[in-house]
XYZ file of C-alpha atoms in Angstrom:
751
model
C 0.172 0.032 0.045
C 2.715 2.388 0.902
C 4.616 1.687 -2.431
C 1.240 2.584 -4.249
C 1.297 5.986 -2.429
C 4.596 6.551 -3.216
C 3.992 5.799 -6.960
C 1.112 7.999 -7.135
C 2.874 10.812 -5.323
C 5.763 10.370 -7.782
C 6.347 13.033 -10.683
C 8.900 12.528 -13.228
C 11.372 15.603 -13.572
C 11.978 16.382 -17.407
C 14.667 18.209 -18.649
C 14.931 19.703 -22.263
C 18.330 19.741 -23.808
C 18.466 22.355 -27.122
C 21.653 21.652 -29.347
C 23.239 24.492 -31.286
C 23.123 24.404 -35.110
C 22.820 27.894 -36.208
C 19.493 28.618 -38.256
C 18.292 25.205 -37.836
C 17.723 25.923 -34.351
C 14.308 27.303 -35.135
C 13.225 23.618 -34.955
C 13.465 23.878 -31.292
C 10.451 26.034 -31.244
C 8.442 23.464 -32.951
C 9.610 20.825 -30.561
C 8.833 23.097 -27.447
C 5.234 23.759 -29.109
C 4.297 20.155 -29.688
C 5.466 19.290 -25.898
C 3.346 21.851 -24.611
C 0.315 20.802 -26.696
C 0.612 17.165 -25.549
C 0.828 18.190 -21.835
C 4.673 16.789 -21.537
C 6.041 18.789 -18.601
C 9.132 21.002 -19.120
C 10.895 21.427 -15.837
C 14.569 22.243 -16.909
C 16.027 23.713 -19.972
C 19.897 23.635 -21.027
C 20.773 25.055 -24.309
C 24.025 25.836 -26.484
C 24.142 28.770 -28.998
C 20.906 28.955 -31.002
C 19.485 26.320 -28.558
C 20.456 28.765 -25.676
C 18.657 31.677 -27.610
C 15.197 29.629 -27.951
C 15.649 28.212 -24.555
C 15.987 31.710 -22.660
C 12.960 32.772 -24.486
C 11.090 29.976 -23.164
C 12.448 30.276 -19.644
C 11.646 33.788 -19.823
C 8.020 33.600 -20.014
C 7.606 33.722 -23.635
C 5.030 30.955 -24.961
C 5.797 28.762 -28.035
C 3.314 30.617 -29.917
C 5.198 33.675 -28.932
C 8.500 32.511 -29.710
C 7.338 31.398 -33.241
C 5.900 34.808 -34.033
C 9.217 36.426 -33.183
C 11.392 33.916 -35.098
C 9.635 34.065 -38.331
C 9.280 37.731 -38.139
C 11.414 40.035 -40.648
C 12.673 41.898 -37.644
C 14.193 38.871 -36.043
C 15.648 37.774 -39.394
C 17.365 41.312 -39.761
C 18.297 41.151 -36.194
C 20.474 37.908 -36.518
C 22.094 39.304 -39.832
C 23.101 42.367 -38.335
C 20.674 44.751 -39.989
C 19.244 47.630 -38.159
C 15.647 48.315 -38.967
C 15.150 50.845 -41.441
C 13.178 53.177 -39.101
C 16.357 53.300 -36.760
C 19.108 53.674 -39.572
C 20.607 57.165 -39.248
C 21.648 58.957 -42.383
C 23.074 61.984 -40.918
C 26.697 60.375 -40.397
C 26.883 58.911 -43.793
C 29.573 60.502 -46.110
C 29.046 61.505 -49.688
C 28.977 58.293 -52.061
C 32.308 57.511 -53.468
C 33.718 54.572 -55.753
C 35.239 52.560 -52.637
C 35.070 48.871 -52.828
C 36.619 47.877 -49.620
C 37.424 49.530 -46.062
C 40.652 48.659 -43.975
C 40.644 49.843 -40.568
C 44.128 50.102 -38.959
C 45.204 51.350 -35.608
C 48.463 53.284 -35.212
C 49.403 51.386 -31.868
C 48.356 47.706 -33.139
C 49.901 45.008 -34.719
C 48.776 43.718 -38.332
C 46.876 40.792 -36.872
C 44.865 42.769 -34.411
C 43.560 45.023 -37.268
C 41.795 42.093 -39.140
C 37.932 42.172 -38.546
C 36.822 39.715 -35.961
C 33.184 39.703 -37.137
C 31.514 39.850 -40.398
C 28.094 41.447 -39.360
C 27.210 44.020 -37.222
C 26.347 42.980 -33.525
C 24.678 45.941 -32.261
C 21.120 45.096 -33.475
C 21.357 41.295 -31.899
C 22.964 43.017 -28.634
C 20.411 45.595 -28.181
C 17.724 42.902 -28.957
C 18.777 40.553 -26.304
C 18.619 43.327 -23.999
C 15.027 44.032 -25.062
C 14.236 40.368 -24.626
C 15.754 39.418 -21.495
C 16.515 42.182 -19.235
C 13.136 42.526 -17.154
C 13.164 38.645 -16.841
C 16.525 38.422 -15.228
C 15.995 41.363 -13.063
C 13.093 40.001 -11.115
C 14.949 36.831 -10.436
C 18.092 38.587 -9.291
C 19.881 37.221 -12.219
C 19.513 33.831 -10.849
C 18.788 31.246 -13.436
C 16.966 29.005 -11.170
C 14.189 31.415 -10.517
C 13.262 32.081 -14.146
C 9.883 30.608 -15.243
C 11.961 27.186 -15.810
C 15.396 26.769 -14.360
C 17.849 27.187 -17.256
C 21.422 26.957 -18.100
C 23.296 28.049 -21.323
C 26.932 27.019 -22.347
C 29.704 29.148 -23.896
C 33.218 28.573 -25.119
C 36.514 29.740 -23.357
C 38.715 29.391 -26.348
C 41.955 30.687 -24.238
C 41.473 27.490 -21.874
C 39.406 25.353 -24.451
C 36.620 24.361 -22.235
C 32.909 24.996 -21.798
C 31.657 27.737 -19.553
C 27.994 27.051 -18.130
C 26.092 30.173 -16.893
C 23.719 29.739 -14.131
C 23.528 33.320 -13.004
C 24.045 36.887 -14.122
C 22.496 39.141 -16.909
C 20.585 36.854 -19.001
C 21.085 38.843 -22.198
C 24.886 38.475 -21.617
C 24.806 34.666 -21.222
C 22.983 34.154 -24.334
C 24.800 36.579 -26.314
C 28.112 34.641 -25.234
C 26.426 31.342 -25.919
C 25.909 32.131 -29.579
C 28.982 34.175 -30.397
C 29.516 32.035 -33.802
C 33.415 32.726 -34.535
C 33.754 35.659 -37.162
C 30.030 36.308 -37.338
C 29.504 38.331 -34.366
C 31.734 40.422 -32.519
C 33.048 38.249 -29.191
C 32.191 39.783 -25.901
C 34.111 39.388 -22.578
C 32.478 38.463 -19.275
C 34.503 38.302 -16.089
C 37.639 38.906 -17.933
C 37.372 35.869 -20.491
C 36.625 36.408 -24.040
C 33.756 33.821 -24.777
C 32.358 32.222 -27.914
C 29.973 30.263 -29.234
C 29.259 27.153 -26.941
C 28.878 24.771 -29.737
C 32.560 24.734 -30.320
C 32.979 22.595 -27.123
C 29.506 21.482 -26.039
C 27.213 21.547 -28.899
C 24.728 19.165 -27.069
C 25.118 19.759 -23.219
C 23.133 16.720 -21.950
C 26.053 16.499 -19.283
C 25.237 19.891 -18.100
C 21.348 18.880 -17.437
C 22.631 15.763 -15.742
C 25.151 17.455 -13.577
C 22.979 20.582 -12.579
C 19.396 19.168 -12.651
C 19.511 15.308 -12.502
C 16.239 14.799 -14.282
C 14.345 11.443 -14.321
C 14.146 11.839 -18.199
C 15.713 14.077 -20.805
C 14.359 15.215 -24.177
C 17.172 16.164 -26.828
C 16.280 18.445 -29.579
C 19.389 18.100 -32.055
C 19.651 20.056 -35.325
C 23.371 19.625 -35.392
C 25.476 17.202 -37.239
C 28.996 15.591 -36.836
C 31.761 17.560 -38.452
C 32.346 16.669 -42.145
C 35.177 14.555 -43.201
C 38.801 16.447 -43.580
C 39.777 16.506 -47.259
C 42.770 18.245 -48.718
C 40.704 20.991 -50.906
C 37.844 21.550 -48.328
C 38.973 24.641 -46.176
C 35.647 24.650 -44.305
C 35.816 21.139 -43.252
C 39.427 21.793 -41.921
C 38.859 24.981 -40.007
C 35.498 23.407 -38.286
C 37.226 20.281 -37.117
C 39.976 22.541 -35.817
C 37.495 24.841 -34.006
C 34.559 22.454 -33.263
C 34.529 19.301 -31.011
C 32.181 16.561 -32.351
C 28.669 16.719 -30.360
C 28.532 13.935 -28.023
C 24.570 12.639 -27.941
C 25.400 10.143 -24.933
C 22.719 10.850 -22.061
C 24.461 8.568 -19.660
C 22.628 6.842 -17.423
C 19.520 9.194 -17.605
C 16.557 8.064 -19.603
C 15.613 9.928 -22.585
C 14.783 10.262 -26.237
C 16.455 12.196 -28.933
C 14.412 14.184 -31.459
C 16.189 15.004 -34.765
C 14.010 17.140 -37.104
C 14.833 18.022 -40.496
C 17.088 21.035 -40.413
C 19.518 20.921 -43.489
C 19.399 24.597 -44.195
C 22.525 27.031 -44.316
C 23.990 28.128 -40.808
C 22.759 31.627 -41.628
C 19.563 30.812 -43.459
C 17.251 32.651 -41.121
C 14.489 32.975 -43.838
C 13.756 29.484 -43.320
C 12.348 29.918 -39.821
C 8.650 28.737 -40.666
C 9.534 25.689 -42.509
C 12.204 24.587 -39.519
C 9.397 25.246 -36.943
C 7.255 22.874 -38.612
C 10.002 20.512 -39.207
C 10.411 20.334 -35.263
C 6.878 20.122 -34.427
C 6.050 17.352 -37.075
C 8.994 14.979 -36.051
C 7.825 15.638 -32.222
C 4.379 14.475 -33.252
C 5.685 11.441 -34.859
C 7.557 10.307 -31.559
C 4.820 11.605 -29.246
C 3.012 8.183 -28.476
C 6.451 6.655 -27.714
C 7.419 9.526 -25.712
C 4.103 9.572 -23.701
C 5.075 5.819 -23.038
C 8.165 6.783 -21.287
C 6.940 9.998 -19.726
C 4.207 9.132 -17.245
C 3.889 12.782 -15.859
C 1.444 15.357 -17.480
C 0.986 18.962 -16.995
C -2.169 20.613 -18.654
C -1.149 23.380 -21.038
C -3.784 25.647 -19.094
C -1.909 25.334 -16.064
C 1.668 26.091 -17.822
C -0.301 29.498 -19.258
C -1.167 30.179 -15.936
C 2.060 29.795 -14.249
C 3.457 31.892 -17.181
C 1.112 34.681 -16.643
C 2.095 34.836 -12.879
C 5.713 34.949 -13.823
C 5.149 37.656 -16.276
C 3.137 40.144 -13.772
C 6.332 40.384 -11.982
C 7.761 42.487 -14.691
C 6.845 46.162 -14.859
C 5.365 47.705 -18.223
C 8.307 49.988 -19.005
C 12.199 49.728 -18.431
C 13.026 53.356 -17.126
C 16.891 54.351 -17.009
C 17.978 56.415 -14.330
C 21.850 56.210 -14.873
C 24.273 55.313 -17.733
C 27.652 53.769 -17.216
C 30.261 53.726 -19.815
C 33.126 51.418 -19.895
C 36.084 51.379 -22.648
C 36.504 55.045 -23.030
C 37.949 58.053 -21.509
C 36.511 60.810 -19.769
C 35.929 63.124 -22.829
C 34.795 60.498 -25.092
C 32.311 59.551 -22.392
C 30.891 63.065 -22.399
C 30.521 62.776 -26.257
C 28.604 59.310 -25.757
C 26.416 60.823 -23.140
C 25.550 63.769 -25.070
C 24.479 61.652 -28.067
C 22.352 59.752 -25.816
C 20.680 62.725 -24.256
C 21.761 61.580 -20.788
C 20.333 63.789 -17.864
C 17.795 65.673 -20.328
C 15.056 63.435 -19.987
C 14.153 60.229 -18.554
C 15.152 57.276 -20.375
C 13.007 54.382 -21.408
C 13.893 51.665 -23.737
C 11.570 53.197 -26.562
C 13.179 56.625 -25.887
C 16.731 55.140 -25.962
C 16.332 52.972 -29.024
C 16.743 55.543 -31.684
C 19.514 57.353 -29.833
C 21.310 54.143 -29.237
C 21.418 53.341 -33.004
C 21.968 56.932 -33.763
C 25.309 56.282 -31.588
C 26.128 53.099 -33.286
C 25.992 54.494 -36.850
C 28.834 56.737 -36.009
C 31.893 55.494 -37.688
C 34.207 55.964 -34.632
C 32.184 53.442 -32.603
C 33.111 49.991 -33.314
C 30.680 48.136 -30.951
C 28.437 48.776 -28.017
C 27.239 45.922 -25.781
C 24.596 46.943 -23.323
C 23.546 45.332 -19.704
C 21.133 46.705 -17.492
C 21.128 46.331 -13.849
C 17.850 46.846 -11.685
C 17.828 48.896 -8.430
C 15.314 47.347 -6.511
C 15.069 50.815 -4.194
C 14.084 53.011 -7.312
C 12.517 50.268 -9.566
C 14.706 51.710 -12.293
C 17.662 50.527 -13.974
C 21.193 51.418 -14.643
C 22.513 51.070 -18.167
C 25.804 49.647 -18.569
C 27.706 50.339 -22.035
C 30.983 48.546 -23.143
C 31.890 50.262 -26.149
C 34.780 49.707 -28.371
C 36.219 52.468 -30.454
C 36.937 52.110 -33.910
C 40.326 52.099 -35.460
C 41.955 55.364 -36.056
C 42.713 54.996 -39.677
C 40.416 53.972 -42.668
C 42.033 53.087 -45.965
C 39.440 52.954 -48.784
C 40.220 51.432 -52.187
C 38.314 51.112 -55.270
C 37.501 52.744 -58.773
C 35.738 51.441 -61.994
C 36.969 48.973 -64.629
C 35.559 49.497 -67.703
C 35.399 48.510 -71.480
C 35.649 52.142 -72.523
C 38.297 54.522 -71.452
C 36.418 55.943 -68.555
C 38.141 53.400 -65.841
C 39.058 55.203 -62.883
C 41.193 54.445 -59.677
C 40.110 55.427 -56.099
C 41.837 55.837 -52.948
C 41.024 57.527 -49.733
C 42.453 58.008 -46.193
C 40.711 59.004 -43.035
C 41.824 59.839 -39.609
C 39.361 59.609 -36.690
C 39.545 61.296 -33.366
C 36.814 60.770 -30.646
C 36.882 63.518 -27.885
C 33.989 65.843 -26.595
C 33.802 66.608 -30.213
C 34.355 63.986 -32.727
C 36.742 65.104 -35.673
C 37.236 63.005 -39.050
C 40.325 64.221 -41.528
C 39.588 62.749 -44.831
C 40.988 62.988 -48.205
C 40.462 60.970 -51.416
C 41.998 60.975 -55.113
C 40.540 59.553 -58.399
C 42.872 58.980 -61.063
C 42.229 57.748 -64.902
C 41.837 59.164 -68.411
C 38.371 60.679 -67.876
C 38.949 62.127 -64.338
C 41.742 62.899 -62.116
C 40.485 64.768 -58.804
C 41.522 65.251 -55.022
C 39.285 66.256 -52.320
C 40.096 66.953 -48.703
C 37.927 67.888 -45.733
C 37.753 68.056 -42.110
C 34.594 67.284 -40.257
C 33.496 68.146 -36.622
C 30.706 66.429 -35.136
C 28.918 68.465 -32.085
C 26.888 65.808 -29.985
C 23.617 66.810 -28.188
C 19.949 66.584 -28.563
C 20.277 68.435 -31.511
C 23.464 67.338 -33.118
C 25.253 69.188 -35.804
C 28.258 69.054 -37.912
C 30.397 71.595 -39.979
C 32.881 70.701 -42.539
C 35.405 72.892 -44.365
C 36.679 71.088 -47.499
C 38.254 71.599 -51.003
C 38.288 69.794 -54.312
C 40.528 70.037 -57.349
C 39.370 68.137 -60.319
C 40.143 67.641 -63.999
C 37.753 65.988 -66.728
C 39.162 65.117 -69.819
C 36.260 64.031 -72.107
C 38.236 64.055 -75.497
C 40.789 61.685 -74.048
C 38.048 59.448 -72.642
C 36.152 58.932 -76.190
C 36.768 55.592 -78.021
C 35.298 53.531 -80.878
C 32.097 52.844 -78.984
C 31.168 56.274 -78.619
C 32.256 59.531 -80.411
C 31.975 62.815 -78.881
C 31.365 65.225 -81.802
C 30.223 68.364 -79.649
C 32.881 69.459 -79.096
C 35.640 67.303 -80.353
C 38.093 68.473 -77.421
C 36.996 69.407 -74.004
C 38.867 69.720 -70.732
C 37.382 71.177 -67.569
C 39.342 72.127 -64.705
C 37.510 72.740 -61.408
C 38.585 74.150 -58.114
C 36.395 75.051 -55.115
C 36.527 75.494 -51.293
C 33.325 75.453 -49.169
C 32.016 75.255 -45.547
C 28.934 73.092 -44.722
C 26.881 73.055 -41.617
C 24.535 70.097 -41.413
C 21.967 68.617 -39.027
C 19.716 65.660 -38.872
C 15.967 65.996 -40.305
C 14.973 62.657 -38.894
C 16.508 59.072 -38.896
C 17.043 59.079 -42.645
C 17.554 62.627 -43.675
C 19.740 65.385 -43.375
C 19.641 69.446 -44.005
C 22.836 71.069 -45.188
C 23.616 74.750 -45.428
C 26.857 76.505 -46.652
C 28.831 78.333 -49.183
C 32.119 78.534 -50.991
C 34.235 80.060 -53.794
C 35.253 78.537 -56.916
C 37.054 78.573 -60.198
C 35.642 76.426 -63.217
C 37.910 76.515 -66.244
C 36.699 75.165 -69.520
C 39.084 74.695 -72.350
C 37.712 73.612 -75.688
C 37.579 73.856 -79.380
C 34.239 74.811 -81.078
C 35.152 73.883 -84.827
C 35.822 70.204 -85.879
C 38.994 70.692 -87.707
C 42.084 71.894 -85.548
C 45.863 70.792 -85.249
C 48.369 70.675 -82.599
C 49.306 74.333 -83.331
C 45.960 75.745 -82.907
C 45.024 77.365 -79.500
C 41.682 76.445 -77.869
C 39.167 78.580 -76.337
C 39.119 79.147 -72.767
C 36.220 80.225 -70.357
C 37.076 80.984 -66.920
C 34.084 81.490 -64.407
C 35.292 82.590 -60.823
C 32.383 82.793 -58.553
C 31.135 82.477 -54.902
C 27.842 80.687 -53.915
C 25.549 79.944 -51.290
C 23.605 76.580 -50.644
C 20.879 74.722 -48.718
C 20.059 71.074 -49.333
C 17.692 68.454 -47.988
C 18.237 64.780 -48.594
C 16.174 61.784 -47.656
C 17.677 58.557 -48.257
C 16.612 54.946 -47.374
C 18.104 53.276 -50.621
C 20.064 49.830 -50.186
C 23.025 50.662 -52.908
C 24.821 53.501 -53.878
C 24.505 52.499 -57.598
C 22.071 50.139 -59.203
C 19.620 50.743 -56.280
C 16.543 48.492 -56.125
C 14.832 49.201 -52.768
C 14.111 52.561 -50.781
C 13.680 55.934 -51.849
C 15.985 58.971 -52.441
C 14.480 62.580 -52.189
C 16.860 65.571 -52.775
C 16.181 69.279 -52.709
C 18.633 71.446 -53.508
C 18.822 75.454 -53.846
C 21.744 77.485 -54.962
C 22.674 80.967 -55.509
C 25.490 81.796 -57.519
C 27.432 85.100 -58.282
C 30.618 85.435 -60.378
C 32.416 86.750 -63.246
C 33.068 84.800 -66.613
C 36.295 85.477 -68.767
C 36.452 84.337 -72.136
C 39.776 83.972 -73.681
C 39.398 83.161 -77.322
C 41.611 80.693 -79.232
C 42.805 81.193 -82.777
C 40.070 79.141 -84.230
C 37.058 81.018 -83.078
C 35.142 83.802 -84.567
C 35.149 85.844 -81.078
C 38.310 87.445 -80.924
C 38.509 89.878 -78.294
C 38.269 88.662 -74.332
C 35.286 89.357 -72.630
C 34.003 89.646 -69.160
C 30.497 89.113 -68.075
C 28.924 89.130 -64.512
C 26.486 86.148 -63.965
C 23.955 86.136 -60.822
C 21.447 83.493 -60.719
C 19.392 81.173 -58.548
C 18.706 77.599 -59.021
C 16.542 75.014 -57.582
C 16.782 71.236 -58.055
C 14.470 68.204 -56.945
C 15.227 64.673 -57.547
C 12.956 61.521 -56.560
C 14.260 58.089 -56.874
C 11.392 55.567 -55.430
C 11.457 51.983 -55.743
C 8.211 49.709 -55.576
C 8.015 45.891 -54.628
C 4.813 44.349 -56.153
C 6.493 40.978 -56.273
C 9.733 39.455 -54.596
C 11.378 38.768 -57.892
C 10.265 41.957 -59.669
C 10.608 45.854 -58.505
C 9.498 49.129 -60.132
C 11.695 52.351 -59.798
C 9.983 55.701 -60.368
C 12.357 58.539 -61.250
C 11.710 62.243 -61.475
C 14.198 65.212 -61.687
C 13.502 68.893 -62.349
C 15.532 71.978 -62.554
C 14.277 75.682 -62.488
C 17.415 78.198 -62.829
C 17.276 81.908 -63.711
C 20.678 81.570 -65.334
C 21.542 83.616 -68.579
C 23.403 82.467 -71.356
C 27.417 82.718 -71.298
C 29.740 84.228 -74.138
C 29.185 81.441 -76.611
C 27.433 78.256 -77.252
C 29.956 75.663 -75.580
C 30.255 77.769 -72.433
C 26.513 78.169 -72.046
C 26.099 74.292 -72.211
C 29.025 73.613 -70.006
C 27.677 75.580 -66.975
C 23.928 74.175 -67.477
C 22.666 71.777 -65.275
C 22.957 67.895 -66.753
C 20.662 65.227 -66.642
C 22.278 62.151 -65.881
C 20.072 59.270 -64.738
C 22.225 56.255 -65.823
C 25.680 54.924 -64.534
C 27.272 55.537 -68.032
C 25.711 58.998 -68.498
C 27.862 60.152 -65.459
C 30.916 59.901 -67.608
C 29.931 61.399 -70.782
C 29.276 65.013 -72.031
C 26.089 65.276 -73.780
C 24.986 68.654 -74.689
C 21.276 67.544 -75.627
C 20.630 66.806 -72.148
C 21.667 69.936 -70.541
C 19.401 72.989 -70.154
C 18.656 75.900 -67.507
C 15.288 74.595 -66.847
C 14.075 71.015 -67.436
C 11.690 68.264 -66.216
C 12.621 64.449 -66.709
C 11.180 61.443 -65.409
C 11.364 57.402 -66.037
C 10.561 54.212 -64.961
C 12.861 51.262 -64.031
C 11.703 47.690 -64.345
C 13.954 45.347 -62.018
C 14.042 41.408 -62.351
C 15.813 39.126 -59.696
C 16.227 35.803 -61.286
C 18.493 34.913 -58.463
C 19.383 36.984 -55.426
C 22.544 38.775 -56.363
C 21.577 39.437 -60.214
C 19.639 42.327 -61.360
C 17.992 42.240 -65.106
C 17.117 45.871 -65.378
C 15.599 48.143 -68.096
C 15.375 51.762 -67.500
C 13.616 54.387 -69.755
C 13.760 58.220 -69.205
C 12.168 61.383 -70.880
C 14.269 64.472 -70.694
C 11.969 67.520 -71.560
C 14.060 71.107 -71.504
C 11.713 74.045 -71.300
C 14.130 75.960 -73.765
C 16.865 74.129 -75.454
C 20.371 76.040 -75.906
C 21.122 76.390 -79.408
C 23.940 77.657 -81.416
C 24.148 80.719 -83.848
C 26.389 80.755 -86.624
C 28.736 83.024 -84.976
C 29.033 80.274 -82.316
C 27.182 82.526 -79.594
C 24.037 80.798 -77.913
C 20.202 81.605 -78.063
C 17.343 79.675 -76.404
C 14.920 77.794 -78.347
C 11.007 78.215 -78.443
C 9.504 76.598 -75.272
C 9.146 72.812 -75.457
C 10.888 72.391 -78.931
C 12.754 69.241 -78.199
C 12.403 66.215 -76.103
C 15.103 63.552 -75.803
C 15.048 59.609 -74.551
C 17.604 57.967 -72.499
C 17.460 54.191 -72.374
C 19.365 51.328 -70.661
C 19.171 47.410 -70.513
C 21.653 45.907 -68.207
C 22.614 42.842 -66.466
C 24.302 43.412 -63.210
C 25.988 41.107 -60.768
C 26.358 42.582 -57.265
C 29.552 41.279 -55.540
C 30.937 42.124 -52.221
C 33.213 44.431 -53.799
C 31.069 46.200 -56.073
C 28.636 45.572 -59.091
C 29.516 43.846 -62.518
C 27.459 45.260 -65.134
C 27.082 44.591 -68.882
C 24.558 47.308 -70.560
C 23.373 48.604 -73.847
C 22.693 52.373 -73.830
C 20.512 54.659 -75.917
C 20.615 58.324 -76.376
C 18.215 60.108 -78.535
C 19.366 62.455 -81.390
C 23.034 61.663 -80.758
C 25.364 61.035 -83.631
C 25.771 57.362 -82.416
C 22.877 56.614 -80.198
C 23.722 52.974 -79.176
C 26.820 52.414 -76.817
C 27.694 49.274 -75.081
C 29.472 49.303 -71.605
C 31.092 46.737 -69.337
C 31.979 47.698 -66.097
C 32.969 46.771 -62.574
C 32.864 49.094 -59.702
C 31.233 52.441 -59.534
C 30.981 55.268 -61.954
C 30.933 57.800 -58.815
C 33.219 60.863 -58.735
C 33.774 63.824 -56.678
C 31.167 66.316 -57.136
C 31.713 69.513 -59.380
C 31.371 72.895 -57.916
C 28.633 74.031 -60.422
C 26.352 70.951 -59.389
């Protein structure tokens, strides 16, 4: 009788072990969901890597249904890919587009090996996400993992001592982040003086931790990892994996148990397959559920689990309120910059208010990484935010350019020095060199932090454009046959943000634009060219909104640019020996210009996108001394990558409206098939008189069309493109262009 009473009072304790396995870990959600629905009790959870993440969500009080909703969301996918949500991306710190392919970051006081990047993706989004997911749950338990909704352990790897590290207390977000630090993917973090990595390196199925810490009566293992591949001479991945990762041990020891192995054969970082993987875990568990119920006699009704979960969640407050911020890793002046960027002391910070400020800070190129932990103060009911900040390297070296089938190939190099103090400073210089364009630009940017941050930036640019030397058999430039532009200008710009994805810039400068050209088709090396020198001052105001995904061949997002410019200067014409206009002339010019450009992409289908483009210019500019100088000083319509490298007189006017459409097909992810067409409508075209002076045509007399059909392959360095281009009413309207890289150049002063 006594033994019968003992049997009735006995309740099996069930432990669930969740393996590592990258994106395949989404299967664990389906396993947990099936166990709950079938009233199988879950008394303890131990996880590694992604298993630690899913396990931590469950032990923090998220239901399997809630975890599934999170894991299949685009937000979660972007998080694990290191992508900041678009509404938190911060355009204010972005430099002007350039032709760079790769950026090397170097520190003056470090060895070469320490300058090699340790992570491929931005860890800031996932670090902040972990703090959002787990801070309150950890705080209400006093950072004790035994006091969570379900007692929990997760495992990380101490690579210095070649052993696993088991977390049973401390900030939960920190433990989970350490456990899922896949080498070279996420930035490693340091806990108690040890730099930790993914627990799957040494313990990818930590059943031994479950036995040692909880000693359950029965273990259910969800396994989405495989044995290391066989090492072969030509397989570098297998070699590195076997050097780094211990083969998992699926032995449950003396504890009874069952291993569930759902289908999980997806790429390590294929987070887009989450729904399929969750269903796989659910289906495989249901297949084994009868066998499992025969071995597990205990039952726990799902309604009872939900009640317990609700009681645990009631311990947490609605909002996390931050009363203090502590910064580690920076000196006092650098900390002042960070606190002013976060508006510390100006207002009460909640996580919702902190988030845009936090990501604004992370977009600053002087910051390499930020890791947050929040410590609860039971007396005030508020939190202290601890930020571990790693400063970016001092020196940025960029190389790039454009390699083309036409002689418009250009090399690019830039160097930038960063200094972080109460005011952040960047000293930057770049150079372009090639047959078409040679230029140098230098600038110093001073970033002033605060609730309303701003920067001011003095700069200068010297450039030379040689369209004659860049012409070839594919495209013959007939008007003019020879043209060189020399441009020198210095300016001062003041800028400030206008929302997360926009900025406003004001400023002015002085410039000298020199054009050297022949206005006739026949000349020899003894002839002298005409020269127009325009020396002027200008003021400018500009608004730019940008959410586009690429600096060339964009296919997502929007660009809105509104620019006004006021110009006052002196035109000096020095005629050559082939022109009709013999005496030198000096003409004063004053004008105002407004230019609007809108480039917007729609996504009606996954594989097909539509781009809508509009551009308009209104200028009060008057004609220059001759036709060529009038054309050269006029605003230009350059909607395609090739048109940026051509001098097209028909597509220049003082007032014009233009628009077009782009159809973009994605047969596979890195490849675009693009068809683009544009209509250019000048209000009055700039025409030539017999004496080579200029006059304005009747309104709307001419219209011109630009077209492009291209195949673009987007590589990690830059685009590879093959295109056929069409320019309406040009002597040779069709051109062919192959290029690798970017047809992007330093801005001209007149633009």
